[in-house]
Coordinates of C-alpha atoms (C1' of nucleotides) in Angstrom, one line a residue:
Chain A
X1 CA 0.0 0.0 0.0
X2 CA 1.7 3.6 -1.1
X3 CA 0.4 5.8 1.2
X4 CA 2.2 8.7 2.6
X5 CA 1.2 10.1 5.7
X6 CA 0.9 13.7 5.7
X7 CA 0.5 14.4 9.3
X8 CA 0.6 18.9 8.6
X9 CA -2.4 18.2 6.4
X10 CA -4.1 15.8 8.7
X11 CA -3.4 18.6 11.7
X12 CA -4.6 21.6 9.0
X13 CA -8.4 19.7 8.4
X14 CA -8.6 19.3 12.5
X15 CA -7.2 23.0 13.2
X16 CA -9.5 24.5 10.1
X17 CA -12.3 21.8 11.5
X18 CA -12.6 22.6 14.9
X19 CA -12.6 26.5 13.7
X20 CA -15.8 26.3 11.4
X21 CA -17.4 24.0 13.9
X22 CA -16.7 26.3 16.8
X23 CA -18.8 28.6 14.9
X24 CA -21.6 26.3 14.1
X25 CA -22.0 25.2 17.9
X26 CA -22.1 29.4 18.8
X27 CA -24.9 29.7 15.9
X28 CA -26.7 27.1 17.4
X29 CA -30.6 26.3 16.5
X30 CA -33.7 27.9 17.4
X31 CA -36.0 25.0 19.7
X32 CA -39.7 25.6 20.7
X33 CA -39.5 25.9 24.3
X34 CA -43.8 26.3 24.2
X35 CA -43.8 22.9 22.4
X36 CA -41.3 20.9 24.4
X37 CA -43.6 21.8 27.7
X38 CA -46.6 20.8 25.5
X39 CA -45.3 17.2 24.2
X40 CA -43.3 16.9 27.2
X41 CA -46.9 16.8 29.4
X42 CA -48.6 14.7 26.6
X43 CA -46.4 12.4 26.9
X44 CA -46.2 12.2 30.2
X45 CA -49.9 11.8 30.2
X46 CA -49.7 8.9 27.7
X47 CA -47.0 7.4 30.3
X48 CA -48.9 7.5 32.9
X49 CA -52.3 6.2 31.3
X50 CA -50.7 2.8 30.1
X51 CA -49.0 2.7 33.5
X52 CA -52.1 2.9 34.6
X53 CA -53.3 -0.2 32.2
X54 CA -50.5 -1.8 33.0
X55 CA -51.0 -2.0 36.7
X56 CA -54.3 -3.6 36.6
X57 CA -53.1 -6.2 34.8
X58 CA -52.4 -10.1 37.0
X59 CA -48.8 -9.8 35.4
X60 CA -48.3 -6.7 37.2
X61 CA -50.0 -7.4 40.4
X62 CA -48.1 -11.2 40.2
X63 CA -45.1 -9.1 39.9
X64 CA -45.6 -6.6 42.7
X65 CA -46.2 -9.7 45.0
X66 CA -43.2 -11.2 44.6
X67 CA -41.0 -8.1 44.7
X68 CA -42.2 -7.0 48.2
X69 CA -42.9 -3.3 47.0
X70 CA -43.2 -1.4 43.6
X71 CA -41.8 -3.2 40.6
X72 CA -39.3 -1.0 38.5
X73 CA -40.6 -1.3 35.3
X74 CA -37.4 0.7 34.3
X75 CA -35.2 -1.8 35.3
X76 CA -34.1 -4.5 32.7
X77 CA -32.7 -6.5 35.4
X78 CA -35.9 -6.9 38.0
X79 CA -37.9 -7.3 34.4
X80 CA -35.5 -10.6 33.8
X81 CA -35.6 -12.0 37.2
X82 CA -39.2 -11.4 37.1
X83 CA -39.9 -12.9 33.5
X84 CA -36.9 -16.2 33.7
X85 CA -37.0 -16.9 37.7
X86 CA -40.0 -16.1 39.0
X87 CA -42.5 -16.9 35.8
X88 CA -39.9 -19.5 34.6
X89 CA -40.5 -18.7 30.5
X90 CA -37.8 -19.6 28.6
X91 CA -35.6 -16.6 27.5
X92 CA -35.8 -16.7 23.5
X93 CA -32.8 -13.9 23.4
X94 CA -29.3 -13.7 25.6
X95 CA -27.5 -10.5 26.2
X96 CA -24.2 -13.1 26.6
X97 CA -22.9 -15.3 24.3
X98 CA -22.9 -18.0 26.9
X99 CA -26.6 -18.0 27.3
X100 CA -26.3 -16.9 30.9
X101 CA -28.1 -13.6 31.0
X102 CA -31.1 -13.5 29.4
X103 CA -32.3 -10.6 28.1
X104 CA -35.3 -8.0 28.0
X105 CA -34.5 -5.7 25.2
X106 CA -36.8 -4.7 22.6
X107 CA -36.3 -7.6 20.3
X108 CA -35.9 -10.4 23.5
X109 CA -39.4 -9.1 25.1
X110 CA -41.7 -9.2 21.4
X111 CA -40.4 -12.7 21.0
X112 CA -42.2 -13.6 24.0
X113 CA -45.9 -12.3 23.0
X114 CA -47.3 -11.2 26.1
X115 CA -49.5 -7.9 25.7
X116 CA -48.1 -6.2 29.4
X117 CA -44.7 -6.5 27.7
X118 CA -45.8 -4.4 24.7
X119 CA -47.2 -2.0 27.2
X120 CA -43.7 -2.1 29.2
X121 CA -42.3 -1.2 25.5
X122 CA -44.4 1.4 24.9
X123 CA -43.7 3.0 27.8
X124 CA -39.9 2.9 27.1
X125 CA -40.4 3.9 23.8
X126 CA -42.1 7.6 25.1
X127 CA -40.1 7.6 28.0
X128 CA -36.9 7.6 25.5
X129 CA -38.7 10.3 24.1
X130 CA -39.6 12.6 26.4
X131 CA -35.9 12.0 28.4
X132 CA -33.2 11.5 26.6
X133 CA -34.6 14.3 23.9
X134 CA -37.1 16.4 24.9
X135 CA -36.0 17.1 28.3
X136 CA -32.3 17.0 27.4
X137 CA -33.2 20.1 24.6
X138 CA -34.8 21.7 27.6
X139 CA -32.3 21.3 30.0
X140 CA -29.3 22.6 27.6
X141 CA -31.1 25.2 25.6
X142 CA -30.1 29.2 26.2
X143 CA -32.5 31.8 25.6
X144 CA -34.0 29.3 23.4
X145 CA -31.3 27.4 21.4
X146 CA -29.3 24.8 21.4
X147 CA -25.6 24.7 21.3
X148 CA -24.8 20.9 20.2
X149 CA -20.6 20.5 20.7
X150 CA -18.6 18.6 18.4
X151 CA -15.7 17.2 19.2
X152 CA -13.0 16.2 17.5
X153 CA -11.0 14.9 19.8
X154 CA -12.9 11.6 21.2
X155 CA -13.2 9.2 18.9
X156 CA -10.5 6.8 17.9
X157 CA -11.1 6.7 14.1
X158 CA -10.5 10.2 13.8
X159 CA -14.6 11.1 13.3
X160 CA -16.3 14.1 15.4
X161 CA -18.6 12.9 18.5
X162 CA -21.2 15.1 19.8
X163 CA -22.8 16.5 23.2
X164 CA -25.1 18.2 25.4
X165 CA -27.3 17.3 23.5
X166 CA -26.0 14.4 21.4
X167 CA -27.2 15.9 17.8
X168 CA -26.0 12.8 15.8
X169 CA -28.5 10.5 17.5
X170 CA -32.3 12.2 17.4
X171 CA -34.4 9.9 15.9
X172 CA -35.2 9.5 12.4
X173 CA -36.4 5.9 11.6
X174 CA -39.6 5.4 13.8
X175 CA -41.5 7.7 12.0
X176 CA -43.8 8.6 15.4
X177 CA -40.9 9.4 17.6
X178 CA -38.9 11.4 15.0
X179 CA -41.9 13.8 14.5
X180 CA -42.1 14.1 18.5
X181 CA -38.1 15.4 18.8
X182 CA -37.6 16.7 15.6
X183 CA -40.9 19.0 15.7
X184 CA -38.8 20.9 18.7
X185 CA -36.6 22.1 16.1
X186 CA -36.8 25.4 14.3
X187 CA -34.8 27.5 11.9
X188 CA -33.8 31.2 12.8
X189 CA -36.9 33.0 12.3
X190 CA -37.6 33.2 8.4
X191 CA -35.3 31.0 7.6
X192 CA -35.2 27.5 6.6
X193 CA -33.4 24.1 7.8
X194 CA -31.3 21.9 4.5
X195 CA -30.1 18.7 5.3
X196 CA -27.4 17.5 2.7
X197 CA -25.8 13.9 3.0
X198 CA -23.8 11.7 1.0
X199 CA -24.8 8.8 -0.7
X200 CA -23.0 5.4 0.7
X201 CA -19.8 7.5 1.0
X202 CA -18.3 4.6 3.1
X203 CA -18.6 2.4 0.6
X204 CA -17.4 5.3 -1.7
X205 CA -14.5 5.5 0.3
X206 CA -13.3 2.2 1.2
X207 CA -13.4 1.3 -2.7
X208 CA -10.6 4.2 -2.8
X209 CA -8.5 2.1 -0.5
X210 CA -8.8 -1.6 -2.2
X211 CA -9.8 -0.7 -6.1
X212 CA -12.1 -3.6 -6.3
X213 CA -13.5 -3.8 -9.8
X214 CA -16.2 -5.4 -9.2
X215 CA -17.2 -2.8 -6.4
X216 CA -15.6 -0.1 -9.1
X217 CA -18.2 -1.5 -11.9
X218 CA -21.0 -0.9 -9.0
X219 CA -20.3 2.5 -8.5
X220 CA -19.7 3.6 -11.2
X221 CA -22.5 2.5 -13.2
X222 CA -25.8 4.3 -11.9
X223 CA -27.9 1.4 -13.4
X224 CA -25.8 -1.1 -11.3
X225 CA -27.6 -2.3 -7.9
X226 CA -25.7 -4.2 -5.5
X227 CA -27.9 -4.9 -3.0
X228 CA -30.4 -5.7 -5.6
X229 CA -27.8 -8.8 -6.9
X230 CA -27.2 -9.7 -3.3
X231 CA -31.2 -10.1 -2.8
X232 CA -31.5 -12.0 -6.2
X233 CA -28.4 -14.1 -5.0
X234 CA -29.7 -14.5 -0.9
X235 CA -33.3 -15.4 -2.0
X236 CA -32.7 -17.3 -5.2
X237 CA -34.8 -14.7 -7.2
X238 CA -34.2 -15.4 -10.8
X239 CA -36.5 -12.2 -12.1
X240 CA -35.4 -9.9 -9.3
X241 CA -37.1 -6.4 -9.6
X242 CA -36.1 -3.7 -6.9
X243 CA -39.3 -1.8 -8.2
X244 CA -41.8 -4.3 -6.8
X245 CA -42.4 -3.7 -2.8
X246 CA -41.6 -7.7 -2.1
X247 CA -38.5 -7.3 -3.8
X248 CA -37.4 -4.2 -2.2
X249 CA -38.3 -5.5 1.3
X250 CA -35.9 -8.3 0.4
X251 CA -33.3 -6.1 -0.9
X252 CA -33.3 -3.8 2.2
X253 CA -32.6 -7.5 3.9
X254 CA -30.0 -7.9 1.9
X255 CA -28.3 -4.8 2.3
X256 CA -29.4 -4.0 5.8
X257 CA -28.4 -7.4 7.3
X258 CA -25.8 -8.9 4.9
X259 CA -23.8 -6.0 2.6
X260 CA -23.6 -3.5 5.6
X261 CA -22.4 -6.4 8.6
X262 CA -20.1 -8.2 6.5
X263 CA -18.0 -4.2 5.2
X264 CA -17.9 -4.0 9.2
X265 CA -16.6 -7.4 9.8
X266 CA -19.7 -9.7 10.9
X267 CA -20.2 -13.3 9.7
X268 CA -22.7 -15.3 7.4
X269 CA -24.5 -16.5 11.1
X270 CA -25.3 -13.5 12.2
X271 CA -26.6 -12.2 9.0
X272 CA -28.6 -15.0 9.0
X273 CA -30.6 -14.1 12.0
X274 CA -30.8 -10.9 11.0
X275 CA -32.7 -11.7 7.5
X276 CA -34.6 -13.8 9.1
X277 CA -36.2 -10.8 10.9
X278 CA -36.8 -9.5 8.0
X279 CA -38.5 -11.9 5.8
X280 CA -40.5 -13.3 9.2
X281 CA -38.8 -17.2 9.2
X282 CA -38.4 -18.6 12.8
X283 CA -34.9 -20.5 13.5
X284 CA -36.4 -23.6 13.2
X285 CA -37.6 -26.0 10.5
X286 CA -39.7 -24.2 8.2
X287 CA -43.4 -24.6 7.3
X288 CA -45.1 -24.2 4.1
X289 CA -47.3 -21.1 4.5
X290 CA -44.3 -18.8 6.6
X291 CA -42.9 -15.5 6.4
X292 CA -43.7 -12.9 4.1
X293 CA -45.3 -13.1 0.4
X294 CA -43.2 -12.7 -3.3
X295 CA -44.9 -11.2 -5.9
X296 CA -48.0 -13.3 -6.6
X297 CA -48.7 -14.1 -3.3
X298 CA -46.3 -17.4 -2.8
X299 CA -44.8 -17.6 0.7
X300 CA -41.0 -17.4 1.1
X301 CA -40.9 -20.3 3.0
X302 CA -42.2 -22.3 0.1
X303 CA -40.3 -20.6 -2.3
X304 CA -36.9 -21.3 -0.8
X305 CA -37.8 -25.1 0.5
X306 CA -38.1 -25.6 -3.5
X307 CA -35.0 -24.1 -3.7
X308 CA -33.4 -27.0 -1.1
X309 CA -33.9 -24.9 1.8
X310 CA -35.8 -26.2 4.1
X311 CA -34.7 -24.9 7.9
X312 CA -33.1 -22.1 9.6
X313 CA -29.6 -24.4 10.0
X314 CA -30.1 -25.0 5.8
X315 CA -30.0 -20.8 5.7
X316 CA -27.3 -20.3 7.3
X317 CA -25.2 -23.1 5.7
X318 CA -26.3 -21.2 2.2
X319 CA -25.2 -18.1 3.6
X320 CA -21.9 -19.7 4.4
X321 CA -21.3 -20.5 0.8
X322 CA -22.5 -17.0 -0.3
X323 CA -20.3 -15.0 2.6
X324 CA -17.5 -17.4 1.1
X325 CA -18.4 -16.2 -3.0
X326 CA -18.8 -12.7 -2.0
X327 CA -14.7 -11.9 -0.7
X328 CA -13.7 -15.1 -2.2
X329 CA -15.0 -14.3 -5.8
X330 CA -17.2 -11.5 -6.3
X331 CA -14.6 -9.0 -4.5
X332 CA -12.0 -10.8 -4.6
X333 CA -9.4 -7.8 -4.8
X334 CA -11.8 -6.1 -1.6
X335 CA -11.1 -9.4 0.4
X336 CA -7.2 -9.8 -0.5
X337 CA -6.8 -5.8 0.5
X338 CA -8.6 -6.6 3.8
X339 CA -5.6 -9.6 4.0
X340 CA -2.9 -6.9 3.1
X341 CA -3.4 -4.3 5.7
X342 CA -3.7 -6.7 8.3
X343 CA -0.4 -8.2 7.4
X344 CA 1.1 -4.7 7.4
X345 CA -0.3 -3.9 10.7
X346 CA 1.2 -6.5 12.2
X347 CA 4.7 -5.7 10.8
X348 CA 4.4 -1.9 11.1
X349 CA 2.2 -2.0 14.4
X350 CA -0.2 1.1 12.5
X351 CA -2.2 2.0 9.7
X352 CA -2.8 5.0 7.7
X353 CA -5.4 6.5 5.8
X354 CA -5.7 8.5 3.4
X355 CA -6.2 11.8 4.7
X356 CA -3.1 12.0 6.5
X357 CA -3.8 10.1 10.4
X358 CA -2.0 7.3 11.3
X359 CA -3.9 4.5 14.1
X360 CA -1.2 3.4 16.3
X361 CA -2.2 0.9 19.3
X362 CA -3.8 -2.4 19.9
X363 CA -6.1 -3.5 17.1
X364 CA -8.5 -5.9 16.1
X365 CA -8.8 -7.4 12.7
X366 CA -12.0 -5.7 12.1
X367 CA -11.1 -2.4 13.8
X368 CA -7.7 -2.0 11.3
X369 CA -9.9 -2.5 7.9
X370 CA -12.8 0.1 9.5
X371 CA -10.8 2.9 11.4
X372 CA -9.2 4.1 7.8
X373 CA -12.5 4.0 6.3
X374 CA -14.2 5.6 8.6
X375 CA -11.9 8.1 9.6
X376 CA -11.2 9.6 6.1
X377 CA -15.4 9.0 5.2
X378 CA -15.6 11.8 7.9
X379 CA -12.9 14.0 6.7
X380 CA -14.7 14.3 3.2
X381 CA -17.7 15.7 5.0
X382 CA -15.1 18.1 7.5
X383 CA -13.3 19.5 4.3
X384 CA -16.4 20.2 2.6
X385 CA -17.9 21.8 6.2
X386 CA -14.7 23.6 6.1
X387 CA -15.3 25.0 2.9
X388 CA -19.1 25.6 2.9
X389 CA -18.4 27.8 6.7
X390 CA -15.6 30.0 4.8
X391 CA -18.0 30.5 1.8
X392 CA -20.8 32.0 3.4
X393 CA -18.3 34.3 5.9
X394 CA -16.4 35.4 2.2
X395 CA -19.5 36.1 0.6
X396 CA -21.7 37.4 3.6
X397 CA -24.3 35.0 3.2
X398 CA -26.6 34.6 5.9
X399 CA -27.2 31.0 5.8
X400 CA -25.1 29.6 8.2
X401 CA -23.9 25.5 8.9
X402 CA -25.5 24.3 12.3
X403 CA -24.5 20.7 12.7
X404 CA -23.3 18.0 11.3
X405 CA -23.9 13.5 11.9
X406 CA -20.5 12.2 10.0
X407 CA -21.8 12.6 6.1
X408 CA -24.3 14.9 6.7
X409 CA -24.4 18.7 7.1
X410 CA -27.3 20.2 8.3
X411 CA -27.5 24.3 7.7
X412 CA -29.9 27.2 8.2
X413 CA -31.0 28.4 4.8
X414 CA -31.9 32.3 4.2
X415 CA -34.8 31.4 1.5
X416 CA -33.6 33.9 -0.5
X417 CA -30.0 32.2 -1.0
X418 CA -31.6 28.8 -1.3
X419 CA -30.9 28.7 -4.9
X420 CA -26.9 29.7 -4.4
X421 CA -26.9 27.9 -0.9
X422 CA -27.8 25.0 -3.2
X423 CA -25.7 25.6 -6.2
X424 CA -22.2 25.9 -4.0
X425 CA -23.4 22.7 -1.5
X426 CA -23.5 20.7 -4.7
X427 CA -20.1 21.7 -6.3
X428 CA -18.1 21.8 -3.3
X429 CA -19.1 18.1 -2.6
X430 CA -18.9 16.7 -5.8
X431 CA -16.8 18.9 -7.7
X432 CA -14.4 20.5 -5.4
X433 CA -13.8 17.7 -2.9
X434 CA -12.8 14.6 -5.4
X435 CA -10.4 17.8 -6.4
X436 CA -8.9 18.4 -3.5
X437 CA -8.9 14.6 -2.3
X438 CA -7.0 12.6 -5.6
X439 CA -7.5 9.7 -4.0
X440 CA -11.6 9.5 -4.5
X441 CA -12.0 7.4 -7.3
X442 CA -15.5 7.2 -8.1
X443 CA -18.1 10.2 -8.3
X444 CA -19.7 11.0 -5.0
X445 CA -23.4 12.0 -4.8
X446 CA -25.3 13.9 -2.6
X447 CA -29.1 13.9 -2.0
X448 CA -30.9 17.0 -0.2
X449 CA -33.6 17.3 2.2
X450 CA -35.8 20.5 2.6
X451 CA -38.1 22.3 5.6
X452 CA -40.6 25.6 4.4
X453 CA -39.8 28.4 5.7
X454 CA -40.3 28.8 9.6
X455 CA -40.8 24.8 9.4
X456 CA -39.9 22.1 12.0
X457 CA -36.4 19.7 11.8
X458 CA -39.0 17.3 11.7
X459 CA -41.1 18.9 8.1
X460 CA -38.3 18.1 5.9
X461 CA -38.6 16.6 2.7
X462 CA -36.6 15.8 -0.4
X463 CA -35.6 18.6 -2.1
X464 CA -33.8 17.5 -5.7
X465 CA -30.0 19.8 -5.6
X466 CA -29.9 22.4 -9.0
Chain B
dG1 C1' -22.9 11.0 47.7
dG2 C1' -20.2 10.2 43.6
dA3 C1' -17.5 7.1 40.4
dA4 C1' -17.9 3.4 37.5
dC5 C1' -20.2 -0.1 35.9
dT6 C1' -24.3 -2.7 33.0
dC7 C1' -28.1 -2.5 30.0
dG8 C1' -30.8 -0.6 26.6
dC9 C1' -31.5 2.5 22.7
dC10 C1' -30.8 6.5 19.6
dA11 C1' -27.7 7.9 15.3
dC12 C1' -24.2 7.0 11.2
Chain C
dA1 C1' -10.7 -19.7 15.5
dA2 C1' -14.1 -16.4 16.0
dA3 C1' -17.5 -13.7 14.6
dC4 C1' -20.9 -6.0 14.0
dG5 C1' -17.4 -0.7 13.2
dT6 C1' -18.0 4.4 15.9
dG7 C1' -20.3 7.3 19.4
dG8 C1' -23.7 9.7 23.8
dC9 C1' -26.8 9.2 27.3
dG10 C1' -30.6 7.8 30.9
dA11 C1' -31.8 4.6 34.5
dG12 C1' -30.5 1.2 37.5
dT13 C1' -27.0 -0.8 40.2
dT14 C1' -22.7 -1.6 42.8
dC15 C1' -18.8 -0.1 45.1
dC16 C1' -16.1 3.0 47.8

DNA sequence: GGAACTCGCCAC
DNA sequence: AAACGTGGCGAGTTCC
């Protein structure tokens, strides 16, 4: 591997970094302190009314018996003893790999069907809500904004971290929630909030260290659809089509709990478990009649006990064989580089990336093939935060960058240099950086999100780039 | 009464 | 042979 550390340039992006997010943390964002009371007492409402429910319930009451006093329902550990020693069910989920401590998360307590569990989750759910989030925005807000920090100097793959409050973790994917946290946040008054991220720029980036060509081919072809081939190739789908919604359920499978855990280092058994979730097979023998429906209505687990597999131990020894084609053949040159810097690392005791840093220290196999990646993934989205913060102070501009969650900058749009805000956004990220950064050796995209004017964090929606 | 830990859960 | 990368944070818990 040629690389040549350039540790003034790797010190320049951190000095320059820290500078221009210094000044987003002192611009800060507007919260609604009237609608953090509001959804803050509605929630608590909605706590306290399935509490309520809940404690009526013979499972409750049972539980309150045994444990001489008022059960914590916030504890995960008087849950367990309550559910495994005193009920005696059979854990269907371990927090250990020994099978010794059975567990009560999310997944562990819906395996178990009981309707006061779902009303235990519910109340964690809002609870999460309403404490980590809402309160947290209330607790650190001044004169009514927030002041996320980001650091740079946390995290040991050279990426930002952020706190008080956290603004790299609000939700987003449970579509109730997100509207809940992100509805506290606002704009500056007439303004606007843009959200610009990059598409799979991990991926983007790792295929700068190991040139695979098959991963080349795949990114640089816009008709090309990885995940799509790994569905068709998971499911045994001859006519896969990632346009039909049973198809694209099994695609997100396949990228969601194949592509993404084996580029981080996780194995064909684990995958397996985890597209089982998603196409709704238990980790038994299977049953004609199981899981969800292909086009046409067939069941999956009839479609793939024609195919030969018949059982959850048959899935996993296919996924074996396809983990094994996938570094062994399909990216081959990916799988040999992974090899290669491991070798070196053990020779030169580090590893460098591309952007100048150098990971000294103890190692795993996994953590040497994703610091690089993820460290100079980051320092894409830092140079271009760099550059976007010293545009808009050159130019006067009033937009201003507020935050930022590793390939995504989030700024505070003046409508009236949307179009320009837009225009320069675009160009520094996929013009300017690949530039600046030789190294990037397939085109980068970017894809936009958009609130109205005077609208929510939580009113955004896609907004194509000019 | 606080430090340090576990567990669970939110993001990329 | 073994087996998911990086964080922050709240509540419960244990230890000093």
């Amino acid at each position: 591997m040629t690389i040549n550390p350039n540790t003034a340039e790797a010190y320049k992006l951190f000095h320059d970094g820290i500078l221009a997010l210094g000044r987003a943390e002192q611009q800060g964002m507007r919260i609604d302190l009237d609608y953090v009371g509001e959804a803050k007492e509605k929630l608590t409402k909605r706590i306290l009314k399935i509490e309520h429910d809940l404690h009526q319930t013979s499972f409750f009451k049972h539980w309150q018996h045994i444990s001489k006093g008022k059960p914590n329902i916030g504890s995960p550990l008087q849950l367990a003893n309550f559910l495994y020693n005193v009920k005696n069910i059979t854990p269907q989920k371990y927090i250990d790999k020994e099978k010794k401590k059975p567990s009560s998360d999310d997944e562990a307590l819906k395996l178990l069907q009981l309707p006061e569990l779902d009303m235990i989750l519910s109340i964690r759910k809002l609870k999460k809500a309403r404490d980590t989030y809402l309160e947290a925005f209330e607790r650190e807000q001044v004169k009514g904004y927030l002041h996320p920090f980001f650091n740079l100097h946390t995290v040991s793959t050279y990426r930002s971290s952020s706190d008080s409050p956290n603004f790299q973790n609000i939700p987003k994917r449970d579509k109730e929630v997100m509207k809940l946290v992100r509805d506290a946040i606002y704009p500056r008054p007439g303004h606007q909030l843009m959200a610009v991220d990059f598409s799979k720029l991990e991926v983007c980036i790792a295929v700068a260290y190991h040139h695979d060509p098959t991963m080349l081919k795949y990114l640089r072809s816009p008709s090309s659809d990885m995940h799509g081939d790994m569905a068709a190739q998971i499911f045994k789908i001859d006519d896969f089509n990632k346009h039909l919604p049973e198809h694209k359920l099994l695609r997100n499978a396949a990228k969601n709990s194949f592509v993404f855990p084996q580029f981080y280092g996780d194995y064909y058994q684990n995958n397996a478990i985890g597209l089982c979730r998603w196409i709704e097979l238990p980790h038994t023998a299977w049953k004609t009649g199981q899981g969800v429906q292909l086009p046409g209505g067939k069941y999956i687990s009839n479609h793939l006990k024609e195919q030969g597999i018949n059982s959850f131990d048959g899935f996993c020894t296919h996924l074996q064989e396809i983990e094994s084609d996938f570094w062994k053949r399909r990216f081959k040159v990916y799988g040999k580089w992974k090899e290669k810097v491991q070798a070196e690392y053990l020779v030169n005791g580090y590893v460098d990336s591309y952007t100048g840093f150098r990971f000294k220290g103890e190692m795993n196999k996994k953590e040497i093939i994703n610091y690089p990646v993820q460290g100079a993934a980051f320092h894409c989205l830092l140079w271009c935060f760099i550059q976007l913060d010293k545009f808009f102070a050159e130019k006067g501009w009033k937009t201003r960058l507020i935050g930022q969650i590793h390939d995504e900058v989030v700024l505070d749009v003046a409508p009236e240099e949307l179009l320009k805000v837009s225009k320069i956004v675009k160009r520094i990220t996929t013009v300017d950086l690949p530039r600046a950064f030789k190294w990037i050796n397939v085109p980068l995209s970017v894809a936009a999100d958009l609130g109205p004017v005077d609208g929510s964090w939580a009113s955004l929606e896609e907004y194509p780039l000019p």
